[in-house]
mmCIF file of C-alpha atoms in Angstrom:
data_model
loop_
_atom_site.group_PDB
_atom_site.id
_atom_site.type_symbol
_atom_site.label_atom_id
_atom_site.label_comp_id
_atom_site.label_asym_id
_atom_site.label_seq_id
_atom_site.Cartn_x
_atom_site.Cartn_y
_atom_site.Cartn_z
ATOM 1 C CA MET W 187 43.742 -6.415 -97.523
ATOM 2 C CA THR W 188 42.504 -9.014 -95.496
ATOM 3 C CA LYS W 189 42.273 -12.660 -97.010
ATOM 4 C CA LYS W 190 38.823 -14.307 -96.815
ATOM 5 C CA ALA W 191 38.574 -17.867 -95.482
ATOM 6 C CA LEU W 192 36.915 -18.916 -98.800
ATOM 7 C CA GLU W 193 36.494 -17.461 -101.891
ATOM 8 C CA VAL W 194 34.255 -19.306 -104.471
ATOM 9 C CA ARG W 195 33.912 -17.726 -107.958
ATOM 10 C CA SER W 196 31.531 -18.916 -110.755
ATOM 11 C CA LEU W 197 31.842 -22.735 -109.606
ATOM 12 C CA THR W 198 30.022 -24.776 -112.230
ATOM 13 C CA LYS W 199 29.309 -28.462 -112.738
ATOM 14 C CA LYS W 200 28.090 -29.940 -115.690
ATOM 15 C CA VAL W 201 27.486 -33.831 -116.184
ATOM 16 C CA LYS W 202 26.806 -34.324 -119.793
ATOM 17 C CA ASN W 203 24.143 -31.953 -120.584
ATOM 18 C CA LYS W 204 22.726 -31.341 -117.150
ATOM 19 C CA VAL W 205 23.913 -28.479 -115.096
ATOM 20 C CA ILE W 206 24.201 -29.368 -111.414
ATOM 21 C CA VAL W 207 25.863 -26.306 -109.989
ATOM 22 C CA ASP W 208 25.357 -23.154 -112.114
ATOM 23 C CA ASP W 209 27.641 -20.330 -111.941
ATOM 24 C CA VAL W 210 27.915 -20.065 -108.162
ATOM 25 C CA SER W 211 29.818 -17.257 -106.038
ATOM 26 C CA PHE W 212 29.853 -16.354 -102.469
ATOM 27 C CA GLU W 213 32.952 -15.625 -99.892
ATOM 28 C CA VAL W 214 33.066 -16.962 -96.025
ATOM 29 C CA GLU W 215 34.513 -14.440 -93.779
ATOM 30 C CA LYS W 216 37.263 -15.232 -91.132
ATOM 31 C CA GLY W 217 35.644 -16.427 -87.962
ATOM 32 C CA GLU W 218 32.080 -16.652 -89.122
ATOM 33 C CA ILE W 219 29.752 -19.649 -89.741
ATOM 34 C CA PHE W 220 28.274 -19.672 -93.317
ATOM 35 C CA GLY W 221 25.525 -21.795 -93.954
ATOM 36 C CA LEU W 222 24.901 -23.381 -97.457
ATOM 37 C CA LEU W 223 20.723 -23.892 -97.230
ATOM 38 C CA GLY W 224 18.958 -25.580 -99.690
ATOM 39 C CA PRO W 225 16.479 -28.794 -100.408
ATOM 40 C CA ASN W 226 17.862 -31.931 -100.696
ATOM 41 C CA GLY W 227 19.200 -32.149 -104.231
ATOM 42 C CA ALA W 228 19.781 -28.287 -104.569
ATOM 43 C CA GLY W 229 23.269 -28.968 -105.252
ATOM 44 C CA LYS W 230 24.955 -28.135 -101.847
ATOM 45 C CA THR W 231 26.940 -31.199 -101.710
ATOM 46 C CA THR W 232 28.175 -30.910 -105.165
ATOM 47 C CA ILE W 233 29.607 -27.330 -104.175
ATOM 48 C CA ILE W 234 31.029 -28.897 -101.028
ATOM 49 C CA ARG W 235 32.687 -31.714 -102.910
ATOM 50 C CA MET W 236 34.195 -29.265 -105.671
ATOM 51 C CA ILE W 237 35.487 -26.937 -102.818
ATOM 52 C CA VAL W 238 37.519 -29.933 -101.316
ATOM 53 C CA SER W 239 38.382 -31.316 -104.503
ATOM 54 C CA LEU W 240 36.665 -34.630 -104.081
ATOM 55 C CA ILE W 241 35.108 -34.153 -107.727
ATOM 56 C CA GLY W 242 36.105 -31.988 -110.684
ATOM 57 C CA ARG W 243 34.807 -28.559 -111.679
ATOM 58 C CA THR W 244 33.366 -27.562 -115.048
ATOM 59 C CA LYS W 245 34.511 -24.091 -114.457
ATOM 60 C CA GLY W 246 35.261 -21.797 -111.642
ATOM 61 C CA GLU W 247 37.998 -20.921 -109.128
ATOM 62 C CA VAL W 248 38.254 -21.636 -105.396
ATOM 63 C CA PHE W 249 40.524 -19.644 -102.815
ATOM 64 C CA VAL W 250 41.208 -20.779 -99.344
ATOM 65 C CA ASN W 251 42.753 -18.468 -97.156
ATOM 66 C CA GLY W 252 44.109 -16.609 -100.319
ATOM 67 C CA TYR W 253 45.471 -19.753 -101.793
ATOM 68 C CA ASN W 254 44.386 -20.644 -105.210
ATOM 69 C CA ILE W 255 43.330 -24.368 -104.850
ATOM 70 C CA ASP W 256 44.634 -25.334 -108.606
ATOM 71 C CA GLU W 257 47.882 -23.402 -108.159
ATOM 72 C CA GLN W 258 48.712 -24.038 -104.527
ATOM 73 C CA PHE W 259 46.782 -27.222 -103.900
ATOM 74 C CA LYS W 260 48.795 -28.607 -100.882
ATOM 75 C CA GLU W 261 48.436 -24.949 -99.253
ATOM 76 C CA SER W 262 45.096 -25.107 -100.030
ATOM 77 C CA MET W 263 44.457 -28.558 -98.447
ATOM 78 C CA SER W 264 46.399 -27.762 -95.429
ATOM 79 C CA GLU W 265 43.859 -24.855 -94.475
ATOM 80 C CA MET W 266 40.781 -27.199 -94.912
ATOM 81 C CA GLY W 267 39.303 -29.578 -92.506
ATOM 82 C CA ALA W 268 36.145 -31.398 -93.745
ATOM 83 C CA ILE W 269 33.537 -33.842 -93.069
ATOM 84 C CA VAL W 270 31.613 -34.396 -96.429
ATOM 85 C CA GLU W 271 29.867 -37.777 -95.380
ATOM 86 C CA ASN W 272 29.376 -39.056 -91.842
ATOM 87 C CA PRO W 273 32.559 -39.427 -90.205
ATOM 88 C CA GLU W 274 33.712 -42.700 -90.562
ATOM 89 C CA PHE W 275 35.896 -44.463 -87.617
ATOM 90 C CA TYR W 276 37.771 -47.990 -86.859
ATOM 91 C CA LYS W 277 34.746 -48.974 -84.306
ATOM 92 C CA TYR W 278 36.955 -51.436 -82.263
ATOM 93 C CA MET W 279 39.526 -48.562 -81.684
ATOM 94 C CA SER W 280 39.063 -45.804 -79.069
ATOM 95 C CA GLY W 281 38.720 -42.321 -80.200
ATOM 96 C CA TYR W 282 42.185 -41.518 -79.058
ATOM 97 C CA LYS W 283 43.615 -44.358 -81.353
ATOM 98 C CA ASN W 284 41.489 -43.183 -84.411
ATOM 99 C CA LEU W 285 42.595 -39.769 -84.043
ATOM 100 C CA LYS W 286 46.313 -40.850 -83.662
ATOM 101 C CA HIS W 287 45.598 -42.858 -86.923
ATOM 102 C CA TYR W 288 44.572 -39.687 -88.981
ATOM 103 C CA ALA W 289 47.107 -37.635 -87.293
ATOM 104 C CA ASN W 290 49.721 -39.922 -88.850
ATOM 105 C CA MET W 291 48.226 -39.165 -92.370
ATOM 106 C CA ALA W 292 47.935 -35.461 -91.852
ATOM 107 C CA THR W 293 49.587 -33.038 -94.326
ATOM 108 C CA ARG W 294 50.926 -31.135 -91.322
ATOM 109 C CA GLU W 295 52.799 -32.654 -88.335
ATOM 110 C CA VAL W 296 50.289 -33.293 -85.387
ATOM 111 C CA THR W 297 51.675 -33.225 -81.893
ATOM 112 C CA GLU W 298 50.522 -35.333 -79.039
ATOM 113 C CA GLU W 299 49.529 -32.066 -77.510
ATOM 114 C CA ARG W 300 47.583 -31.107 -80.528
ATOM 115 C CA ILE W 301 45.341 -34.248 -80.338
ATOM 116 C CA LYS W 302 44.898 -33.134 -76.679
ATOM 117 C CA GLU W 303 43.918 -29.843 -77.738
ATOM 118 C CA VAL W 304 40.964 -31.078 -80.120
ATOM 119 C CA VAL W 305 39.914 -33.491 -78.056
ATOM 120 C CA LYS W 306 39.311 -30.820 -75.246
ATOM 121 C CA LEU W 307 37.974 -28.353 -77.870
ATOM 122 C CA VAL W 308 35.012 -30.750 -78.846
ATOM 123 C CA GLY W 309 34.349 -31.907 -75.232
ATOM 124 C CA LEU W 310 35.357 -35.780 -75.409
ATOM 125 C CA GLU W 311 37.948 -35.800 -72.582
ATOM 126 C CA ASN W 312 36.120 -38.146 -70.557
ATOM 127 C CA ALA W 313 35.354 -40.686 -73.468
ATOM 128 C CA VAL W 314 38.362 -40.414 -75.780
ATOM 129 C CA HIS W 315 39.936 -43.686 -74.613
ATOM 130 C CA GLN W 316 36.613 -45.640 -74.924
ATOM 131 C CA LYS W 317 36.113 -47.703 -78.041
ATOM 132 C CA VAL W 318 33.905 -45.797 -80.936
ATOM 133 C CA LYS W 319 31.356 -48.433 -80.806
ATOM 134 C CA THR W 320 30.109 -47.030 -77.661
ATOM 135 C CA TYR W 321 29.597 -43.568 -78.746
ATOM 136 C CA SER W 322 26.619 -42.132 -79.469
ATOM 137 C CA LEU W 323 25.991 -40.338 -82.922
ATOM 138 C CA GLY W 324 26.733 -37.056 -81.334
ATOM 139 C CA MET W 325 29.829 -37.965 -79.926
ATOM 140 C CA ARG W 326 30.587 -39.437 -83.315
ATOM 141 C CA GLN W 327 30.020 -36.288 -84.944
ATOM 142 C CA ARG W 328 32.377 -34.637 -82.393
ATOM 143 C CA LEU W 329 35.151 -37.186 -82.953
ATOM 144 C CA GLY W 330 34.505 -36.298 -86.654
ATOM 145 C CA VAL W 331 35.135 -32.640 -86.012
ATOM 146 C CA ALA W 332 38.288 -33.479 -83.865
ATOM 147 C CA GLN W 333 39.761 -35.334 -86.563
ATOM 148 C CA ALA W 334 39.112 -32.447 -89.209
ATOM 149 C CA LEU W 335 40.685 -29.973 -86.850
ATOM 150 C CA LEU W 336 43.948 -32.166 -86.033
ATOM 151 C CA HIS W 337 46.141 -30.385 -88.744
ATOM 152 C CA ASN W 338 44.857 -26.843 -87.374
ATOM 153 C CA PRO W 339 43.054 -25.661 -90.545
ATOM 154 C CA SER W 340 41.488 -22.121 -90.948
ATOM 155 C CA LEU W 341 38.372 -23.448 -92.634
ATOM 156 C CA LEU W 342 35.986 -26.212 -91.268
ATOM 157 C CA ILE W 343 33.855 -27.780 -94.067
ATOM 158 C CA LEU W 344 30.540 -29.769 -92.615
ATOM 159 C CA ASP W 345 28.057 -31.346 -95.105
ATOM 160 C CA GLU W 346 24.746 -31.713 -93.034
ATOM 161 C CA PRO W 347 26.478 -32.133 -89.996
ATOM 162 C CA THR W 348 23.258 -32.608 -87.716
ATOM 163 C CA ASN W 349 21.758 -35.253 -89.527
ATOM 164 C CA GLY W 350 20.589 -38.052 -87.102
ATOM 165 C CA LEU W 351 21.156 -36.178 -83.904
ATOM 166 C CA ASP W 352 18.663 -35.495 -81.482
ATOM 167 C CA PRO W 353 17.387 -31.755 -80.226
ATOM 168 C CA GLN W 354 20.230 -31.983 -77.280
ATOM 169 C CA GLY W 355 22.771 -33.223 -79.632
ATOM 170 C CA ILE W 356 21.989 -30.699 -82.273
ATOM 171 C CA ARG W 357 22.396 -27.600 -79.778
ATOM 172 C CA GLU W 358 25.614 -29.094 -78.178
ATOM 173 C CA PHE W 359 27.019 -29.215 -81.787
ATOM 174 C CA ARG W 360 26.167 -25.752 -82.664
ATOM 175 C CA ASP W 361 27.975 -24.642 -79.165
ATOM 176 C CA TYR W 362 31.162 -26.504 -80.324
ATOM 177 C CA LEU W 363 30.783 -24.623 -83.760
ATOM 178 C CA ARG W 364 30.509 -21.330 -81.963
ATOM 179 C CA SER W 365 33.434 -21.998 -79.719
ATOM 180 C CA LEU W 366 35.657 -22.785 -82.831
ATOM 181 C CA THR W 367 34.754 -19.314 -84.355
ATOM 182 C CA LYS W 368 35.889 -17.467 -81.486
ATOM 183 C CA GLN W 369 39.349 -18.928 -82.155
ATOM 184 C CA GLY W 370 38.976 -17.573 -85.687
ATOM 185 C CA ILE W 371 38.157 -20.722 -87.305
ATOM 186 C CA SER W 372 35.641 -20.226 -90.215
ATOM 187 C CA VAL W 373 32.835 -22.635 -90.616
ATOM 188 C CA ILE W 374 30.789 -23.444 -93.859
ATOM 189 C CA VAL W 375 27.778 -25.788 -92.880
ATOM 190 C CA SER W 376 25.245 -27.226 -95.458
ATOM 191 C CA SER W 377 21.785 -28.095 -94.256
ATOM 192 C CA HIS W 378 18.235 -28.529 -95.206
ATOM 193 C CA LEU W 379 17.306 -27.698 -91.454
ATOM 194 C CA LEU W 380 16.066 -24.004 -91.973
ATOM 195 C CA SER W 381 15.374 -23.352 -88.157
ATOM 196 C CA GLU W 382 18.472 -25.106 -87.122
ATOM 197 C CA MET W 383 20.334 -22.602 -90.030
ATOM 198 C CA GLU W 384 18.999 -19.829 -88.323
ATOM 199 C CA LEU W 385 20.385 -20.583 -84.860
ATOM 200 C CA MET W 386 23.658 -21.440 -85.924
ATOM 201 C CA CYS W 387 24.790 -19.376 -88.732
ATOM 202 C CA ASP W 388 26.348 -15.575 -89.253
ATOM 203 C CA ARG W 389 25.369 -15.489 -92.830
ATOM 204 C CA PHE W 390 24.068 -17.901 -95.451
ATOM 205 C CA ALA W 391 23.331 -18.632 -99.245
ATOM 206 C CA ILE W 392 20.227 -19.960 -100.204
ATOM 207 C CA ILE W 393 20.778 -22.661 -103.050
ATOM 208 C CA GLU W 394 17.887 -23.744 -105.358
ATOM 209 C CA LYS W 395 18.545 -25.931 -108.405
ATOM 210 C CA GLY W 396 22.015 -25.801 -108.585
ATOM 211 C CA LYS W 397 21.798 -21.827 -108.395
ATOM 212 C CA LEU W 398 22.474 -19.374 -105.697
ATOM 213 C CA ILE W 399 19.200 -17.238 -105.410
ATOM 214 C CA HIS W 400 20.109 -15.317 -101.886
ATOM 215 C CA VAL W 401 22.985 -14.184 -99.899
ATOM 216 C CA SER W 402 22.499 -12.491 -96.569
ATOM 217 C CA SER W 403 22.880 -12.347 -92.858
ATOM 218 C CA ILE W 404 19.873 -13.637 -90.889
ATOM 219 C CA ASN W 405 19.497 -9.891 -89.398
ATOM 220 C CA GLN W 406 19.803 -8.571 -92.708
ATOM 221 C CA LEU W 407 16.872 -11.074 -94.239
ATOM 222 C CA ALA W 408 14.742 -10.434 -91.105
ATOM 223 C CA ASN W 409 14.904 -6.436 -91.638
ATOM 224 C CA GLN W 410 14.344 -6.478 -95.367
ATOM 225 C CA GLU W 411 11.295 -4.446 -96.534
ATOM 226 C CA GLN W 412 10.200 -7.205 -98.775
ATOM 227 C CA PHE W 413 9.143 -9.387 -95.828
ATOM 228 C CA VAL W 414 6.146 -7.394 -94.284
ATOM 229 C CA PRO W 415 5.495 -8.467 -90.607
ATOM 230 C CA THR W 416 2.725 -10.205 -89.357
ATOM 231 C CA VAL W 417 0.790 -8.445 -86.408
ATOM 232 C CA GLN W 418 -1.810 -10.106 -84.192
ATOM 233 C CA PHE W 419 -4.787 -8.047 -82.412
ATOM 234 C CA GLU W 420 -7.060 -9.193 -79.684
ATOM 235 C CA VAL W 421 -10.350 -7.385 -79.920
ATOM 236 C CA ASP W 422 -13.925 -7.915 -78.465
ATOM 237 C CA ASP W 423 -15.241 -8.057 -82.102
ATOM 238 C CA VAL W 424 -13.690 -9.915 -84.561
ATOM 239 C CA ASN W 425 -16.498 -9.555 -87.413
ATOM 240 C CA LYS W 426 -17.202 -5.923 -86.841
ATOM 241 C CA ALA W 427 -13.084 -5.394 -87.049
ATOM 242 C CA PHE W 428 -13.196 -7.283 -90.147
ATOM 243 C CA GLU W 429 -15.712 -5.280 -91.998
ATOM 244 C CA LEU W 430 -14.058 -2.168 -90.692
ATOM 245 C CA LEU W 431 -10.471 -3.100 -91.933
ATOM 246 C CA LYS W 432 -11.963 -4.170 -95.233
ATOM 247 C CA GLU W 433 -13.553 -0.914 -95.889
ATOM 248 C CA HIS W 434 -9.877 0.532 -95.337
ATOM 249 C CA GLN W 435 -8.490 -2.033 -97.289
ATOM 250 C CA LEU W 436 -5.969 -3.395 -94.367
ATOM 251 C CA THR W 437 -7.150 -6.991 -94.663
ATOM 252 C CA ASN W 438 -3.805 -7.964 -96.155
ATOM 253 C CA ASP W 439 -3.424 -11.898 -95.408
ATOM 254 C CA TRP W 440 -6.118 -11.542 -92.636
ATOM 255 C CA LYS W 441 -6.456 -14.706 -90.448
ATOM 256 C CA VAL W 442 -8.829 -15.479 -87.745
ATOM 257 C CA GLU W 443 -6.676 -17.026 -84.698
ATOM 258 C CA GLU W 444 -8.113 -18.604 -81.607
ATOM 259 C CA GLY W 445 -10.870 -16.666 -79.433
ATOM 260 C CA GLN W 446 -11.135 -12.935 -80.519
ATOM 261 C CA GLN W 447 -7.464 -12.724 -82.335
ATOM 262 C CA PHE W 448 -6.861 -11.926 -85.815
ATOM 263 C CA SER W 449 -3.762 -11.399 -87.546
ATOM 264 C CA ILE W 450 -2.723 -9.344 -90.705
ATOM 265 C CA LYS W 451 0.304 -8.363 -92.719
ATOM 266 C CA VAL W 452 1.171 -4.684 -91.769
ATOM 267 C CA ASP W 453 4.318 -2.653 -91.083
ATOM 268 C CA LYS W 454 4.786 -0.689 -87.679
ATOM 269 C CA GLU W 455 3.440 2.514 -88.816
ATOM 270 C CA THR W 456 0.437 0.789 -90.219
ATOM 271 C CA THR W 457 -0.029 -0.982 -86.944
ATOM 272 C CA ALA W 458 -0.617 2.111 -85.033
ATOM 273 C CA ASP W 459 -3.102 3.556 -87.600
ATOM 274 C CA VAL W 460 -5.131 0.021 -87.302
ATOM 275 C CA ASN W 461 -5.294 0.474 -83.522
ATOM 276 C CA LEU W 462 -6.585 4.011 -84.089
ATOM 277 C CA LEU W 463 -8.917 2.879 -86.250
ATOM 278 C CA LEU W 464 -10.432 0.054 -84.056
ATOM 279 C CA VAL W 465 -10.544 2.216 -81.177
ATOM 280 C CA ASN W 466 -12.234 5.100 -82.762
ATOM 281 C CA ASN W 467 -14.763 3.093 -84.127
ATOM 282 C CA GLY W 468 -15.724 1.369 -80.688
ATOM 283 C CA ILE W 469 -13.867 -1.728 -80.803
ATOM 284 C CA LYS W 470 -11.827 -2.615 -77.868
ATOM 285 C CA VAL W 471 -8.228 -3.813 -78.380
ATOM 286 C CA TYR W 472 -6.892 -6.131 -75.766
ATOM 287 C CA SER W 473 -3.418 -6.502 -77.082
ATOM 288 C CA ILE W 474 -1.381 -6.115 -80.070
ATOM 289 C CA HIS W 475 2.063 -8.275 -80.851
ATOM 290 C CA PRO W 476 4.234 -9.050 -84.008
ATOM 291 C CA ILE W 477 4.590 -12.750 -84.891
ATOM 292 C CA THR W 478 8.125 -13.345 -85.813
ATOM 293 C CA THR W 479 8.892 -14.394 -89.082
ATOM 294 C CA THR W 480 10.849 -17.835 -89.301
ATOM 295 C CA LEU W 481 13.581 -17.978 -91.659
ATOM 296 C CA GLU W 482 11.406 -21.042 -93.241
ATOM 297 C CA ASP W 483 8.832 -18.582 -93.910
ATOM 298 C CA ARG W 484 11.404 -16.264 -95.652
ATOM 299 C CA PHE W 485 13.208 -19.152 -97.414
ATOM 300 C CA LEU W 486 9.804 -20.333 -98.663
ATOM 301 C CA ALA W 487 8.999 -16.361 -100.069
ATOM 302 C CA LEU W 488 12.393 -16.423 -101.799
ATOM 303 C CA THR W 489 12.493 -19.868 -103.353
ATOM 304 C CA SER W 490 8.909 -19.453 -104.602
ATOM 305 C CA LYS W 491 9.755 -16.024 -106.035
ATOM 306 C CA GLY W 492 13.094 -17.810 -107.953
ATOM 307 C CA GLU W 493 10.616 -20.756 -109.295
ATOM 308 C CA GLN W 494 8.464 -17.754 -110.771
ATOM 309 C CA GLY W 495 11.310 -16.070 -111.844
ATOM 310 C CA GLY W 496 12.232 -18.942 -113.823
ATOM 311 C CA LYS W 497 8.681 -19.541 -115.490
ATOM 312 C CA LYS W 498 8.819 -16.284 -117.257
#
């Protein structure tokens, strides 16, 4: 049976009488980017801190590449590289000297060849001998990833890694992470940036108020039946179309767009029925196209459902 890159079982954190993380379980496959998604204060950083043993757990187990973190701590730590806060370096030293410093403290021997390898992997060959104080934020983030990869871990854990990066820096960082997974490295990323997680992750877990409320791949969530797509129609008479569709109870989430356009929530088959109904009643249909539901829309739908469930 293939070992998972990470297994988290019933992870719980209580501080006095307050539950910060409530019975969270998930798995990270080898070679995938797994996202922890949720608003600030949801418990993402606390989960990550427990995984990397920066804080204790009230309950739960963590397995890294098959190693139980309680029983095989050294082996577990050797399999992980992490950036939990913004990476900190000696700014008066070069990127290379900083990496050399961290290499001397690594749990595994880090050769000169390995340092060169990770520098190339994160694309800092031309800047590694410059002082860190000359680096952009994006370059410092990449140097942080290089530092976390020095001891050749199988799992990279990043907490809000794109904070402060401009759009170009975020795209470059996303590309670097994807290149890592091609080499078999698994990545777990926490973020509250919904659109970015949609582009970055293979699968994700939604965390809300310390609870895990949903786990799926981006594609699975997009295809779930509970999310009825929005379809936009362009016609010659919006008002007449509204009255006609109202008679047939087809004005679900009706919204008038620019000009002679309107949108409604209908599935694929009903879209065809609406088109036929409009045409048969003398309404010209100029165009029909679906409006892609974003991860943000689906996230809000799920979290609002979770809130309603909690109020019952």
